CSV table of C-alpha atoms in Angstrom, one decimal:
chain,number,residue,atom,x,y,z
A,612,UNK,CA,-100.0,57.7,-10.2
A,613,UNK,CA,-97.0,55.8,-9.2
A,614,UNK,CA,-94.7,57.5,-6.8
A,615,UNK,CA,-91.3,58.4,-8.2
A,616,UNK,CA,-89.6,56.3,-5.5
A,617,UNK,CA,-91.1,53.1,-6.9
A,618,UNK,CA,-90.1,54.1,-10.5
A,619,UNK,CA,-86.5,54.5,-9.3
A,620,UNK,CA,-86.5,51.1,-7.5
A,621,UNK,CA,-87.9,49.3,-10.6
A,622,UNK,CA,-85.2,50.9,-12.7
A,623,UNK,CA,-82.4,49.5,-10.4
A,624,UNK,CA,-80.8,46.3,-11.7
A,625,UNK,CA,-81.3,43.4,-9.3
A,626,UNK,CA,-78.9,40.4,-9.2
A,627,UNK,CA,-80.5,37.0,-9.9
A,628,UNK,CA,-81.1,34.8,-7.0
A,629,UNK,CA,-78.1,32.6,-6.0
A,630,UNK,CA,-78.1,29.1,-7.3
A,631,UNK,CA,-78.5,26.4,-4.7
A,632,UNK,CA,-75.1,24.9,-3.5
A,633,UNK,CA,-74.2,21.5,-4.7
A,634,UNK,CA,-74.7,18.7,-2.2
A,635,UNK,CA,-71.7,18.0,0.0
A,636,UNK,CA,-70.4,14.5,-0.8
A,637,UNK,CA,-68.8,13.0,2.3
A,638,UNK,CA,-65.1,12.2,1.9
A,639,UNK,CA,-64.2,8.6,1.7
A,640,UNK,CA,-62.4,7.4,4.8
A,641,UNK,CA,-58.7,6.8,4.3
A,642,UNK,CA,-58.1,3.1,4.6
A,643,UNK,CA,-55.2,2.4,6.9
A,644,UNK,CA,-52.7,0.0,5.4
A,645,UNK,CA,-52.5,-3.2,7.3
A,646,UNK,CA,-49.3,-3.7,9.1
A,647,UNK,CA,-47.8,-6.7,7.3
A,648,UNK,CA,-44.3,-6.3,8.7
A,649,UNK,CA,-44.5,-9.2,11.2
A,650,UNK,CA,-45.9,-11.5,8.5
A,651,UNK,CA,-43.0,-10.7,6.2
A,652,UNK,CA,-40.5,-11.2,9.0
A,653,UNK,CA,-42.1,-14.5,9.9
A,654,UNK,CA,-42.1,-15.7,6.3
A,655,UNK,CA,-38.4,-14.8,5.8
A,656,UNK,CA,-37.5,-16.5,9.1
A,657,UNK,CA,-39.2,-19.7,8.1
A,658,UNK,CA,-37.5,-19.6,4.7
A,659,UNK,CA,-34.1,-19.2,6.4
A,660,UNK,CA,-34.9,-22.1,8.8
A,661,UNK,CA,-35.9,-24.3,5.9
A,662,UNK,CA,-32.7,-23.6,4.1
A,663,UNK,CA,-30.6,-24.3,7.2
A,664,UNK,CA,-32.5,-27.6,7.8
A,665,UNK,CA,-31.9,-28.6,4.1
A,666,UNK,CA,-28.2,-27.7,4.4
A,667,UNK,CA,-27.8,-29.7,7.6
A,668,UNK,CA,-29.7,-32.7,6.3
A,669,UNK,CA,-27.6,-32.6,3.1
A,670,UNK,CA,-24.4,-32.4,5.1
A,671,UNK,CA,-25.4,-35.4,7.3
A,672,UNK,CA,-26.3,-37.5,4.2
A,673,UNK,CA,-22.9,-36.6,2.6
A,674,UNK,CA,-21.0,-37.5,5.8
A,675,UNK,CA,-22.8,-40.8,6.3
A,676,UNK,CA,-23.4,-42.1,2.7
A,677,UNK,CA,-20.4,-41.0,0.7
A,678,UNK,CA,-16.8,-42.0,0.7
A,679,UNK,CA,-15.9,-38.3,0.7
A,680,UNK,CA,-17.9,-37.8,3.9
A,681,UNK,CA,-16.2,-40.8,5.6
A,682,UNK,CA,-12.7,-39.5,4.7
A,683,UNK,CA,-13.7,-36.0,5.8
A,684,UNK,CA,-15.1,-37.1,9.1
A,685,UNK,CA,-12.2,-39.4,10.0
A,686,UNK,CA,-9.6,-36.7,8.9
A,687,UNK,CA,-11.1,-34.2,11.3
A,688,UNK,CA,-12.0,-36.6,14.1
A,689,UNK,CA,-8.6,-38.4,14.6
A,690,UNK,CA,-6.7,-35.3,15.8
A,691,UNK,CA,-9.4,-34.8,18.5
A,692,UNK,CA,-9.1,-38.5,19.5
A,693,UNK,CA,-5.3,-38.4,19.6
A,694,UNK,CA,-5.4,-35.4,22.0
A,695,UNK,CA,-6.9,-37.7,24.6
A,696,UNK,CA,-4.0,-40.1,24.8
A,697,UNK,CA,-0.2,-40.0,24.9
A,698,UNK,CA,0.0,-42.2,21.9
A,699,UNK,CA,-1.4,-41.8,18.4
A,700,UNK,CA,-3.7,-43.7,16.1
A,701,UNK,CA,-2.8,-43.2,12.4
A,702,UNK,CA,-5.0,-44.3,9.5
A,703,UNK,CA,-3.4,-44.5,6.1
A,704,UNK,CA,-6.6,-44.4,3.9
A,705,UNK,CA,-10.3,-44.9,4.0
A,706,UNK,CA,-12.9,-46.5,1.8
A,707,UNK,CA,-16.6,-47.1,2.0
A,708,UNK,CA,-19.3,-45.3,3.9
A,709,UNK,CA,-19.9,-44.7,7.6
A,710,UNK,CA,-23.6,-45.7,7.3
A,711,UNK,CA,-22.8,-49.0,5.5
A,712,UNK,CA,-19.4,-50.6,5.6
A,713,UNK,CA,-16.3,-48.7,6.4
A,714,UNK,CA,-12.8,-50.0,5.5
A,715,UNK,CA,-9.6,-48.6,7.0
A,716,UNK,CA,-6.2,-49.3,5.6
A,717,UNK,CA,-2.8,-49.2,7.3
A,718,UNK,CA,-4.0,-48.5,10.8
A,719,UNK,CA,-1.2,-48.0,13.3
A,720,UNK,CA,-1.2,-47.5,17.1
A,721,UNK,CA,1.9,-45.8,18.4
A,722,UNK,CA,3.0,-45.3,22.0
A,723,UNK,CA,4.2,-42.0,23.4
A,724,UNK,CA,7.8,-42.6,22.0
A,725,UNK,CA,6.4,-43.5,18.5
A,726,UNK,CA,6.9,-47.2,18.8
A,727,UNK,CA,4.4,-49.4,17.0
A,728,UNK,CA,2.2,-51.2,19.4
A,729,UNK,CA,-0.2,-52.6,16.7
A,730,UNK,CA,-0.3,-52.4,12.9
A,731,UNK,CA,-3.4,-53.6,11.0
A,732,UNK,CA,-3.2,-53.7,7.2
A,733,UNK,CA,-7.0,-53.7,6.8
A,734,UNK,CA,-9.9,-53.0,9.2
A,735,UNK,CA,-13.5,-53.6,7.9
A,736,UNK,CA,-16.3,-52.5,10.2
A,737,UNK,CA,-20.0,-52.3,10.0
A,738,UNK,CA,-21.4,-49.7,12.5
A,739,UNK,CA,-25.0,-49.5,13.6
A,740,UNK,CA,-26.0,-45.8,13.7
A,741,UNK,CA,-29.4,-45.9,15.5
A,742,UNK,CA,-28.0,-47.3,18.7
A,743,UNK,CA,-25.8,-44.2,19.1
A,744,UNK,CA,-28.9,-42.3,20.2
A,745,UNK,CA,-29.0,-44.6,23.2
A,746,UNK,CA,-25.3,-44.1,24.0
A,747,UNK,CA,-24.4,-47.5,22.5
A,748,UNK,CA,-21.7,-48.2,20.0
A,749,UNK,CA,-22.8,-51.2,18.0
A,750,UNK,CA,-20.1,-52.9,15.9
A,751,UNK,CA,-22.1,-55.5,14.1
A,752,UNK,CA,-19.1,-56.9,12.1
A,753,UNK,CA,-15.4,-56.3,12.6
A,754,UNK,CA,-12.8,-57.9,10.4
A,755,UNK,CA,-9.0,-57.5,11.0
A,756,UNK,CA,-6.5,-58.5,8.4
A,757,UNK,CA,-2.7,-58.4,8.6
A,758,UNK,CA,-2.4,-57.6,12.3
A,759,UNK,CA,1.1,-57.2,13.9
A,760,UNK,CA,0.9,-56.9,17.6
A,761,UNK,CA,4.0,-56.0,19.7
A,762,UNK,CA,3.8,-56.6,23.4
A,763,UNK,CA,6.8,-54.8,25.0
A,764,UNK,CA,8.7,-51.8,24.0
A,765,UNK,CA,12.4,-51.0,24.3
A,766,UNK,CA,11.9,-49.9,27.9
A,767,UNK,CA,9.9,-53.1,28.8
A,768,UNK,CA,6.7,-51.2,28.9
A,769,UNK,CA,3.5,-52.6,27.5
A,770,UNK,CA,3.1,-50.6,24.3
A,771,UNK,CA,-0.7,-50.7,23.9
A,772,UNK,CA,-1.1,-49.7,27.6
A,773,UNK,CA,1.4,-46.9,27.2
A,774,UNK,CA,-0.3,-45.7,24.0
A,775,UNK,CA,-3.6,-45.2,25.7
A,776,UNK,CA,-2.4,-43.4,28.8
A,777,UNK,CA,-4.3,-40.1,29.2
A,778,UNK,CA,-2.5,-37.1,27.9
A,779,UNK,CA,-3.2,-35.1,31.1
A,780,UNK,CA,-3.3,-37.4,34.1
A,781,UNK,CA,-6.3,-36.7,36.4
A,782,UNK,CA,-5.6,-35.7,40.0
A,783,UNK,CA,-9.0,-37.1,41.0
A,784,UNK,CA,-9.4,-40.8,42.0
A,785,UNK,CA,-10.9,-42.9,39.3
A,786,UNK,CA,-14.6,-43.1,39.3
A,787,UNK,CA,-16.3,-46.3,40.3
A,788,UNK,CA,-19.4,-45.5,38.4
A,789,UNK,CA,-19.8,-47.4,35.1
A,790,UNK,CA,-19.8,-45.3,31.9
A,791,UNK,CA,-23.2,-44.6,30.3
A,792,UNK,CA,-21.7,-45.6,26.9
A,793,UNK,CA,-21.7,-49.3,25.9
A,794,UNK,CA,-19.6,-50.9,23.2
A,795,UNK,CA,-21.2,-53.9,21.7
A,796,UNK,CA,-19.0,-56.0,19.3
A,797,UNK,CA,-21.3,-58.6,17.8
A,798,UNK,CA,-18.7,-60.3,15.6
A,799,UNK,CA,-14.9,-60.0,15.5
A,800,UNK,CA,-12.8,-62.0,13.1
A,801,UNK,CA,-9.0,-62.1,12.6
A,802,UNK,CA,-7.9,-63.3,9.2
A,803,UNK,CA,-4.1,-63.1,9.6
A,804,UNK,CA,-1.7,-61.8,12.2
A,805,UNK,CA,1.7,-61.9,13.9
A,806,UNK,CA,2.7,-61.6,17.6
A,807,UNK,CA,6.0,-60.1,18.8
A,808,UNK,CA,7.1,-60.2,22.4
A,809,UNK,CA,9.2,-57.0,22.0
A,810,UNK,CA,10.2,-54.4,19.5
A,811,UNK,CA,12.7,-55.7,17.0
A,812,UNK,CA,12.2,-59.4,17.8
A,813,UNK,CA,11.1,-62.1,15.5
A,814,UNK,CA,7.4,-63.0,15.6
A,815,UNK,CA,6.3,-65.8,17.9
A,816,UNK,CA,3.1,-66.5,16.1
């Protein structure tokens, strides 16, 4: 005979055994994004440098190999040159190219009082550019046409010497050291010209 206690236990509802837990899948490691900021900065910097080099190269080519560049360069260079002397150098017009053959028209050299020391109707010059790197100005071919040279001014001063006096006299004694720059005129030709002893006189030659 089964004890009543066992009958009561068998009558109780028992829960089913728990299901096994699913296997734990390890989480994928989060990939750190590579820092590409310096690469982007470097690429942009190189792009900017390339643009600047292209612009600089294009500007140099325009200045050296076009008539516009020659006129632009002389227009902005002459005021700087004239600041060095008491006189002035005035150029009427420009043709040609700096890198090939340059032609200047109506070139006038004036003294400090504005008197014409020299007038040249046409100056044709062929300048070598590469020697400039070695501090050498190479004028391979210079042709002067229609030159009028006046020796003395109204005050009996030598006009050319007066024109090229320094604007600000130096208080220091002149240096005895030769200049590092060398001017090499390989060929100079004068096609026509006149020589005046003084301003307002008739030409002697």
